[in-house]
């Protein structure tokens, strides 16, 4: 019994974009991202990075993996070293960097994810779950990737830890200009951060567009076992009640502006009568 | 590559052999293996052949699956055959230089090879037609009498089924960690022996930690469901002998007696 894990998936990610990847469990998201740094090889079709076929013979896959950083689900389970700083240095060392250079990279990466320097010499097994996850993400960042791919980096974290990780990723995107591909189950999160959304369903790519465009298809999304952000539903409800807000609003900030704008206009109409 | 590992290699089809009680299959396999060592005659091997191939037919497991198990003993087979072939003294058949092949050697080697192959085929019928869990259940029940001598039979059987259950999980986990470390530039393939062994550290440490974590979680979950060992525990599918099991016992006993009788024959 053979089945395709991915079929008919073609898309292009421009430099500097923040792409959200959503899809039901088993829709092929994790398989897809493992192709992007050459961990999996497609049976047909290929992947291009900087216009170069990464599966061409002689292509430097190891070099690619340092430029396309992949953070797996529950990355804290791959920590293994005696202290945090040595663990984060694992990636840069594998790239062939010298020890002091690797240390520099590691400290920089740990600073970016907000790990307290006092923890650097602690064992990665005695810190909290949220801290462990940051250390693991730093382990990938230390290789200095231009593209960062994260598979549900907030799974199993408390709301505070979740916001901190997402803000940190957003900062990497806006301040460092990193291209980010974020696999997520939270529509509200991708609505807040992503420039583009990739929607996978049953091994196929369904939509690749701006979040606002994608969320207008919320009926189709529901058929795929997904949903739209809560604000999208609020917009639909409000419009049904005669409060004509923009149906494409998807974040709390936008909703606030739209609703206030609506009543502001109404007041003006009122006053002019 | 890691996914290719199969242990217990159960082949799921519906057959009379599959439907037998695991205890019947255990006992039958034991008697069959024993019978192979009790005969040395052509007639005995003929009976064993007929018996073995009828059971294979009945089990509806494709023959090539049976043969797979033979690959593992290939070296052993070649070694024992050549030792017997070249080192048995007796009437010389032909000889080149210091190599002599005797009539007796040829026969011993042939018998030895057939016996080894039949041993492996016979035991693979059991593993191919019985799920690992049924097998441990059967073992637990058959060896239950050893509890009286202080052997923790239930605990050992439980450990065996948990271990079997964990194999696919740990294989998957290994695959995942390996990929994650590869994404961090780890290299598991190139380098010499020492380098390869050192490359295993980033794989083995997380693997052990995760195995311990899973073990702790599982023990907690078992206790939460009031598991307290085998004492007074009932089963969802208690092992019960059926009519077919009785038939199977009769057949295997007749077979065994026939094998014993072949020793009285002159050939």
CSV table of N, CA and C in Angstrom, one decimal, chain B residues 110-246:
chain,number,residue,atom,x,y,z
B,110,UNK,N,24.6,-33.3,4.7
B,110,UNK,CA,23.3,-33.1,4.1
B,110,UNK,C,22.2,-33.0,5.2
B,111,UNK,N,22.3,-34.0,6.1
B,111,UNK,CA,21.4,-34.1,7.2
B,111,UNK,C,21.4,-32.8,8.1
B,112,UNK,N,22.7,-32.5,8.3
B,112,UNK,CA,22.9,-31.3,9.2
B,112,UNK,C,22.3,-30.0,8.6
B,113,UNK,N,22.4,-29.9,7.3
B,113,UNK,CA,21.9,-28.7,6.6
B,113,UNK,C,20.4,-28.7,6.6
B,114,UNK,N,19.8,-29.9,6.3
B,114,UNK,CA,18.3,-30.0,6.4
B,114,UNK,C,17.8,-29.7,7.8
B,115,UNK,N,18.5,-30.3,8.8
B,115,UNK,CA,18.1,-30.1,10.1
B,115,UNK,C,18.1,-28.6,10.5
B,116,UNK,N,19.1,-27.9,10.2
B,116,UNK,CA,19.2,-26.5,10.5
B,116,UNK,C,18.1,-25.7,9.8
B,117,UNK,N,18.0,-26.0,8.5
B,117,UNK,CA,16.9,-25.2,7.8
B,117,UNK,C,15.6,-25.5,8.4
B,118,UNK,N,15.3,-26.8,8.7
B,118,UNK,CA,14.0,-27.1,9.3
B,118,UNK,C,13.8,-26.5,10.7
B,119,UNK,N,14.8,-26.4,11.4
B,119,UNK,CA,14.7,-25.8,12.8
B,119,UNK,C,14.3,-24.3,12.6
B,120,UNK,N,15.0,-23.6,11.7
B,120,UNK,CA,14.6,-22.2,11.5
B,120,UNK,C,13.2,-22.0,10.9
B,121,UNK,N,12.9,-22.9,9.9
B,121,UNK,CA,11.5,-22.7,9.3
B,121,UNK,C,10.5,-23.0,10.4
B,122,UNK,N,10.7,-24.1,11.2
B,122,UNK,CA,9.7,-24.5,12.2
B,122,UNK,C,9.5,-23.4,13.2
B,123,UNK,N,10.6,-22.8,13.7
B,123,UNK,CA,10.3,-21.7,14.6
B,123,UNK,C,9.8,-20.4,14.0
B,124,UNK,N,10.1,-20.2,12.7
B,124,UNK,CA,9.5,-19.0,12.1
B,124,UNK,C,8.1,-19.1,11.9
B,125,UNK,N,7.6,-20.4,11.7
B,125,UNK,CA,6.1,-20.5,11.6
B,125,UNK,C,5.4,-20.0,12.8
B,126,UNK,N,6.0,-20.3,14.0
B,126,UNK,CA,5.4,-19.8,15.2
B,126,UNK,C,5.4,-18.3,15.3
B,127,UNK,N,6.6,-17.6,15.0
B,127,UNK,CA,6.6,-16.2,15.1
B,127,UNK,C,5.8,-15.5,14.0
B,128,UNK,N,5.7,-16.1,12.9
B,128,UNK,CA,5.0,-15.5,11.8
B,128,UNK,C,3.5,-15.6,12.0
B,129,UNK,N,3.0,-16.6,12.7
B,129,UNK,CA,1.6,-16.7,12.8
B,129,UNK,C,1.0,-16.3,14.2
B,130,UNK,N,1.9,-15.8,15.1
B,130,UNK,CA,1.5,-15.5,16.4
B,130,UNK,C,2.0,-14.0,16.7
B,131,UNK,N,1.1,-13.2,17.2
B,131,UNK,CA,1.5,-11.8,17.5
B,131,UNK,C,2.4,-11.9,18.7
B,132,UNK,N,3.4,-11.0,18.8
B,132,UNK,CA,4.3,-11.0,20.0
B,132,UNK,C,3.5,-11.0,21.3
B,133,UNK,N,2.4,-10.3,21.3
B,133,UNK,CA,1.7,-10.2,22.6
B,133,UNK,C,1.0,-11.6,22.9
B,134,UNK,N,0.4,-12.2,21.9
B,134,UNK,CA,-0.2,-13.5,22.1
B,134,UNK,C,0.9,-14.5,22.6
B,135,UNK,N,2.1,-14.3,22.0
B,135,UNK,CA,3.2,-15.2,22.4
B,135,UNK,C,3.6,-15.1,23.9
B,136,UNK,N,3.7,-13.8,24.3
B,136,UNK,CA,4.1,-13.6,25.7
B,136,UNK,C,2.9,-14.1,26.6
B,137,UNK,N,1.7,-13.9,26.2
B,137,UNK,CA,0.5,-14.4,27.0
B,137,UNK,C,0.7,-15.9,27.1
B,138,UNK,N,0.9,-16.5,26.0
B,138,UNK,CA,1.0,-18.0,26.0
B,138,UNK,C,2.2,-18.4,26.9
B,139,UNK,N,3.3,-17.7,26.8
B,139,UNK,CA,4.4,-18.1,27.7
B,139,UNK,C,4.1,-17.9,29.2
B,140,UNK,N,3.4,-16.8,29.4
B,140,UNK,CA,3.0,-16.5,30.8
B,140,UNK,C,2.2,-17.7,31.4
B,141,UNK,N,1.2,-18.1,30.6
B,141,UNK,CA,0.3,-19.1,31.1
B,141,UNK,C,1.0,-20.4,31.2
B,142,UNK,N,1.8,-20.8,30.1
B,142,UNK,CA,2.4,-22.1,30.1
B,142,UNK,C,3.4,-22.2,31.3
B,143,UNK,N,4.1,-21.1,31.5
B,143,UNK,CA,5.2,-21.2,32.6
B,143,UNK,C,4.7,-20.7,33.9
B,144,UNK,N,3.3,-20.6,34.0
B,144,UNK,CA,2.7,-20.1,35.3
B,144,UNK,C,3.1,-21.0,36.5
B,145,UNK,N,3.4,-22.3,36.2
B,145,UNK,CA,3.7,-23.1,37.4
B,145,UNK,C,5.0,-22.7,38.1
B,146,UNK,N,5.8,-22.0,37.3
B,146,UNK,CA,7.1,-21.6,37.9
B,146,UNK,C,7.0,-20.5,39.0
B,147,UNK,N,5.8,-19.9,39.0
B,147,UNK,CA,5.6,-19.0,40.1
B,147,UNK,C,5.8,-19.6,41.5
B,148,UNK,N,5.4,-20.9,41.6
B,148,UNK,CA,5.6,-21.6,42.9
B,148,UNK,C,7.0,-21.6,43.3
B,149,UNK,N,8.0,-21.6,42.3
B,149,UNK,CA,9.4,-21.6,42.7
B,149,UNK,C,9.9,-20.2,42.8
B,150,UNK,N,9.0,-19.2,42.9
B,150,UNK,CA,9.5,-17.8,43.1
B,150,UNK,C,9.9,-17.1,41.8
B,151,UNK,N,9.6,-17.7,40.6
B,151,UNK,CA,10.0,-17.0,39.4
B,151,UNK,C,8.8,-16.0,39.1
B,152,UNK,N,9.1,-14.7,38.9
B,152,UNK,CA,8.1,-13.7,38.7
B,152,UNK,C,7.6,-13.8,37.2
B,153,UNK,N,6.9,-14.8,36.9
B,153,UNK,CA,6.5,-15.1,35.5
B,153,UNK,C,5.7,-13.9,34.9
B,154,UNK,N,4.7,-13.5,35.6
B,154,UNK,CA,3.8,-12.4,35.1
B,154,UNK,C,4.7,-11.2,34.8
B,155,UNK,N,5.5,-10.8,35.7
B,155,UNK,CA,6.3,-9.6,35.6
B,155,UNK,C,7.2,-9.7,34.3
B,156,UNK,N,7.8,-10.9,34.2
B,156,UNK,CA,8.7,-11.1,33.0
B,156,UNK,C,7.9,-11.0,31.7
B,157,UNK,N,6.7,-11.6,31.7
B,157,UNK,CA,5.9,-11.5,30.5
B,157,UNK,C,5.5,-10.1,30.2
B,158,UNK,N,5.1,-9.4,31.3
B,158,UNK,CA,4.7,-8.0,31.1
B,158,UNK,C,5.9,-7.1,30.5
B,159,UNK,N,7.1,-7.4,31.1
B,159,UNK,CA,8.2,-6.7,30.6
B,159,UNK,C,8.5,-7.0,29.1
B,160,UNK,N,8.3,-8.2,28.8
B,160,UNK,CA,8.5,-8.6,27.4
B,160,UNK,C,7.6,-7.9,26.5
B,161,UNK,N,6.3,-7.9,26.8
B,161,UNK,CA,5.3,-7.3,25.9
B,161,UNK,C,5.5,-5.8,25.8
B,162,UNK,N,5.9,-5.2,27.0
B,162,UNK,CA,6.2,-3.7,26.9
B,162,UNK,C,7.4,-3.4,26.0
B,163,UNK,N,8.4,-4.3,26.2
B,163,UNK,CA,9.6,-4.1,25.4
B,163,UNK,C,9.3,-4.2,23.9
B,164,UNK,N,8.5,-5.2,23.6
B,164,UNK,CA,8.1,-5.4,22.1
B,164,UNK,C,7.3,-4.2,21.7
B,165,UNK,N,6.4,-3.7,22.5
B,165,UNK,CA,5.5,-2.6,22.2
B,165,UNK,C,6.4,-1.3,21.9
B,166,UNK,N,7.5,-1.2,22.6
B,166,UNK,CA,8.3,0.0,22.5
B,166,UNK,C,9.2,0.0,21.3
B,167,UNK,N,9.5,-1.1,20.7
B,167,UNK,CA,10.4,-1.1,19.6
B,167,UNK,C,10.0,-0.1,18.5
B,168,UNK,N,8.8,-0.2,18.0
B,168,UNK,CA,8.5,0.8,16.9
B,168,UNK,C,8.6,2.2,17.4
B,169,UNK,N,8.2,2.5,18.6
B,169,UNK,CA,8.2,3.8,19.2
B,169,UNK,C,9.7,4.4,19.2
B,170,UNK,N,10.5,3.5,19.7
B,170,UNK,CA,11.9,4.0,19.8
B,170,UNK,C,12.6,4.1,18.4
B,171,UNK,N,12.2,3.2,17.5
B,171,UNK,CA,12.7,3.4,16.2
B,171,UNK,C,12.3,4.7,15.6
B,172,UNK,N,11.1,5.1,15.7
B,172,UNK,CA,10.6,6.3,15.2
B,172,UNK,C,11.3,7.5,15.9
B,173,UNK,N,11.5,7.4,17.2
B,173,UNK,CA,12.2,8.4,18.0
B,173,UNK,C,13.6,8.6,17.5
B,174,UNK,N,14.3,7.5,17.2
B,174,UNK,CA,15.7,7.5,16.7
B,174,UNK,C,15.7,8.3,15.4
B,175,UNK,N,14.8,7.9,14.6
B,175,UNK,CA,14.7,8.6,13.3
B,175,UNK,C,14.5,10.1,13.4
B,176,UNK,N,13.7,10.5,14.3
B,176,UNK,CA,13.4,11.9,14.6
B,176,UNK,C,14.6,12.6,15.1
B,177,UNK,N,15.2,12.1,16.1
B,177,UNK,CA,16.4,12.7,16.7
B,177,UNK,C,17.5,12.8,15.7
B,178,UNK,N,17.7,11.7,14.9
B,178,UNK,CA,18.7,11.7,13.9
B,178,UNK,C,18.5,12.8,12.9
B,179,UNK,N,17.3,13.0,12.5
B,179,UNK,CA,17.0,14.1,11.5
B,179,UNK,C,17.3,15.5,12.2
B,180,UNK,N,16.8,15.6,13.4
B,180,UNK,CA,17.0,16.9,14.1
B,180,UNK,C,18.5,17.2,14.2
B,181,UNK,N,19.3,16.2,14.6
B,181,UNK,CA,20.8,16.5,14.7
B,181,UNK,C,21.4,16.7,13.3
B,182,UNK,N,20.9,16.0,12.3
B,182,UNK,CA,21.4,16.3,11.0
B,182,UNK,C,21.1,17.7,10.6
B,183,UNK,N,20.0,18.2,10.9
B,183,UNK,CA,19.6,19.6,10.6
B,183,UNK,C,20.6,20.5,11.3
B,184,UNK,N,21.2,20.1,12.4
B,184,UNK,CA,22.2,20.9,13.1
B,184,UNK,C,23.6,20.6,12.6
B,185,UNK,N,23.7,19.9,11.5
B,185,UNK,CA,25.0,19.7,10.9
B,185,UNK,C,25.7,18.4,11.3
B,186,UNK,N,25.0,17.6,12.1
B,186,UNK,CA,25.6,16.3,12.5
B,186,UNK,C,25.8,15.4,11.4
B,187,UNK,N,26.8,14.5,11.4
B,187,UNK,CA,27.1,13.6,10.3
B,187,UNK,C,27.2,12.2,10.9
B,188,UNK,N,26.3,11.3,10.5
B,188,UNK,CA,26.3,10.0,11.1
B,188,UNK,C,27.0,9.0,10.2
B,189,UNK,N,27.3,9.4,9.0
B,189,UNK,CA,27.7,8.4,8.0
B,189,UNK,C,29.2,8.3,7.8
B,190,UNK,N,29.9,9.5,7.7
B,190,UNK,CA,31.3,9.5,7.3
B,190,UNK,C,32.2,9.3,8.5
B,191,UNK,N,33.5,9.1,8.2
B,191,UNK,CA,34.4,9.1,9.3
B,191,UNK,C,34.8,7.6,9.7
B,192,UNK,N,35.8,7.5,10.5
B,192,UNK,CA,36.2,6.2,10.9
B,192,UNK,C,35.4,5.7,12.0
B,193,UNK,N,35.8,4.5,12.6
B,193,UNK,CA,35.0,3.9,13.6
B,193,UNK,C,34.8,4.8,14.9
B,194,UNK,N,36.0,5.4,15.3
B,194,UNK,CA,35.9,6.2,16.5
B,194,UNK,C,35.0,7.4,16.3
B,195,UNK,N,35.2,8.0,15.1
B,195,UNK,CA,34.4,9.2,14.8
B,195,UNK,C,33.0,8.9,14.7
B,196,UNK,N,32.6,7.7,14.2
B,196,UNK,CA,31.3,7.3,14.1
B,196,UNK,C,30.7,7.0,15.5
B,197,UNK,N,31.5,6.4,16.3
B,197,UNK,CA,31.0,6.2,17.7
B,197,UNK,C,30.8,7.5,18.4
B,198,UNK,N,31.6,8.4,18.2
B,198,UNK,CA,31.4,9.8,18.9
B,198,UNK,C,30.2,10.5,18.3
B,199,UNK,N,29.9,10.2,17.0
B,199,UNK,CA,28.8,10.9,16.4
B,199,UNK,C,27.5,10.3,17.0
B,200,UNK,N,27.6,9.2,17.7
B,200,UNK,CA,26.4,8.6,18.2
B,200,UNK,C,25.9,9.3,19.5
B,201,UNK,N,26.8,10.0,20.2
B,201,UNK,CA,26.5,10.6,21.5
B,201,UNK,C,25.3,11.5,21.3
B,202,UNK,N,25.3,12.4,20.3
B,202,UNK,CA,24.1,13.3,20.2
B,202,UNK,C,22.8,12.6,19.9
B,203,UNK,N,22.9,11.3,19.5
B,203,UNK,CA,21.7,10.5,19.2
B,203,UNK,C,21.3,9.7,20.4
B,204,UNK,N,22.3,9.1,21.1
B,204,UNK,CA,22.0,8.2,22.2
B,204,UNK,C,21.6,8.9,23.4
B,205,UNK,N,22.2,10.0,23.7
B,205,UNK,CA,21.8,10.7,25.0
B,205,UNK,C,20.3,11.1,24.9
B,206,UNK,N,19.9,11.8,23.9
B,206,UNK,CA,18.4,12.2,23.9
B,206,UNK,C,17.5,10.9,23.8
B,207,UNK,N,18.0,9.9,23.1
B,207,UNK,CA,17.2,8.7,23.0
B,207,UNK,C,17.0,8.0,24.4
B,208,UNK,N,18.1,7.9,25.2
B,208,UNK,CA,18.0,7.3,26.5
B,208,UNK,C,17.1,8.2,27.4
B,209,UNK,N,17.3,9.5,27.3
B,209,UNK,CA,16.4,10.4,28.1
B,209,UNK,C,15.0,10.2,27.8
B,210,UNK,N,14.7,10.1,26.5
B,210,UNK,CA,13.3,9.9,26.1
B,210,UNK,C,12.8,8.6,26.5
B,211,UNK,N,13.6,7.6,26.4
B,211,UNK,CA,13.2,6.2,26.8
B,211,UNK,C,12.8,6.2,28.3
B,212,UNK,N,13.7,6.8,29.1
B,212,UNK,CA,13.4,6.9,30.6
B,212,UNK,C,12.1,7.7,30.9
B,213,UNK,N,11.9,8.8,30.1
B,213,UNK,CA,10.8,9.6,30.3
B,213,UNK,C,9.5,8.8,30.0
B,214,UNK,N,9.6,8.1,28.9
B,214,UNK,CA,8.4,7.3,28.5
B,214,UNK,C,8.1,6.2,29.5
B,215,UNK,N,9.2,5.6,30.0
B,215,UNK,CA,9.1,4.5,31.0
B,215,UNK,C,8.4,5.0,32.2
B,216,UNK,N,8.8,6.2,32.7
B,216,UNK,CA,8.2,6.8,33.9
B,216,UNK,C,6.8,7.1,33.6
B,217,UNK,N,6.5,7.7,32.5
B,217,UNK,CA,5.1,8.1,32.1
B,217,UNK,C,4.2,6.8,32.1
B,218,UNK,N,4.8,5.8,31.5
B,218,UNK,CA,4.0,4.5,31.4
B,218,UNK,C,3.7,3.9,32.7
B,219,UNK,N,4.7,3.9,33.6
B,219,UNK,CA,4.5,3.3,34.9
B,219,UNK,C,3.5,4.1,35.7
B,220,UNK,N,3.5,5.4,35.5
B,220,UNK,CA,2.6,6.3,36.2
B,220,UNK,C,1.2,6.0,35.7
B,221,UNK,N,1.0,5.9,34.3
B,221,UNK,CA,-0.3,5.6,33.7
B,221,UNK,C,-0.8,4.2,34.1
B,222,UNK,N,0.1,3.3,34.3
B,222,UNK,CA,-0.3,1.9,34.7
B,222,UNK,C,-0.8,1.9,36.1
B,223,UNK,N,-0.1,2.7,37.0
B,223,UNK,CA,-0.5,2.7,38.4
B,223,UNK,C,-1.8,3.5,38.5
B,224,UNK,N,-2.0,4.5,37.7
B,224,UNK,CA,-3.2,5.3,37.7
B,224,UNK,C,-4.4,4.4,37.4
B,225,UNK,N,-4.1,3.4,36.6
B,225,UNK,CA,-5.2,2.4,36.3
B,225,UNK,C,-5.2,1.2,37.2
B,226,UNK,N,-4.6,1.4,38.3
B,226,UNK,CA,-4.6,0.4,39.4
B,226,UNK,C,-3.8,-0.9,39.1
B,227,UNK,N,-2.9,-0.8,38.2
B,227,UNK,CA,-2.1,-2.0,37.9
B,227,UNK,C,-1.2,-2.3,39.2
B,228,UNK,N,-1.3,-3.6,39.6
B,228,UNK,CA,-0.5,-3.9,40.8
B,228,UNK,C,0.1,-5.3,40.6
B,229,UNK,N,0.5,-5.7,39.4
B,229,UNK,CA,1.0,-7.0,39.1
B,229,UNK,C,-0.1,-8.0,38.7
B,230,UNK,N,0.3,-9.2,38.6
B,230,UNK,CA,-0.6,-10.2,38.0
B,230,UNK,C,-1.6,-10.8,38.9
B,231,UNK,N,-1.4,-10.5,40.3
B,231,UNK,CA,-2.3,-11.1,41.3
B,231,UNK,C,-3.8,-10.7,41.0
B,232,UNK,N,-4.7,-11.7,40.8
B,232,UNK,CA,-6.1,-11.4,40.7
B,232,UNK,C,-6.5,-10.6,39.4
B,233,UNK,N,-5.6,-10.5,38.5
B,233,UNK,CA,-5.8,-9.7,37.3
B,233,UNK,C,-6.6,-10.6,36.3
B,234,UNK,N,-7.7,-10.0,35.7
B,234,UNK,CA,-8.4,-10.8,34.7
B,234,UNK,C,-8.0,-10.3,33.3
B,235,UNK,N,-8.3,-11.1,32.3
B,235,UNK,CA,-7.9,-10.7,30.9
B,235,UNK,C,-9.1,-10.4,30.1
B,236,UNK,N,-8.8,-9.5,29.1
B,236,UNK,CA,-9.9,-9.2,28.1
B,236,UNK,C,-10.1,-10.4,27.2
B,237,UNK,N,-9.0,-11.0,26.8
B,237,UNK,CA,-9.1,-12.2,26.0
B,237,UNK,C,-8.4,-13.4,26.6
B,238,UNK,N,-9.1,-14.0,27.6
B,238,UNK,CA,-8.4,-15.1,28.3
B,238,UNK,C,-8.1,-16.2,27.3
B,239,UNK,N,-7.0,-16.9,27.5
B,239,UNK,CA,-6.6,-18.0,26.6
B,239,UNK,C,-7.5,-19.2,26.9
B,240,UNK,N,-8.1,-19.7,25.8
B,240,UNK,CA,-9.0,-20.9,26.0
B,240,UNK,C,-8.7,-21.8,24.9
B,241,UNK,N,-8.5,-23.1,25.2
B,241,UNK,CA,-8.3,-24.1,24.2
B,241,UNK,C,-9.6,-24.4,23.5
B,242,UNK,N,-9.6,-24.5,22.1
B,242,UNK,CA,-10.8,-24.8,21.3
B,242,UNK,C,-10.6,-26.2,20.8
B,243,UNK,N,-11.6,-26.6,20.0
B,243,UNK,CA,-11.6,-27.9,19.3
B,243,UNK,C,-10.3,-28.1,18.5
B,244,UNK,N,-10.0,-27.0,17.7
B,244,UNK,CA,-8.8,-27.1,16.8
B,244,UNK,C,-7.5,-27.3,17.6
B,245,UNK,N,-7.5,-26.8,18.8
B,245,UNK,CA,-6.3,-27.0,19.6
B,245,UNK,C,-6.1,-28.5,19.9
B,246,UNK,N,-7.2,-29.1,20.3
B,246,UNK,CA,-7.2,-30.5,20.6
B,246,UNK,C,-6.7,-31.3,19.4
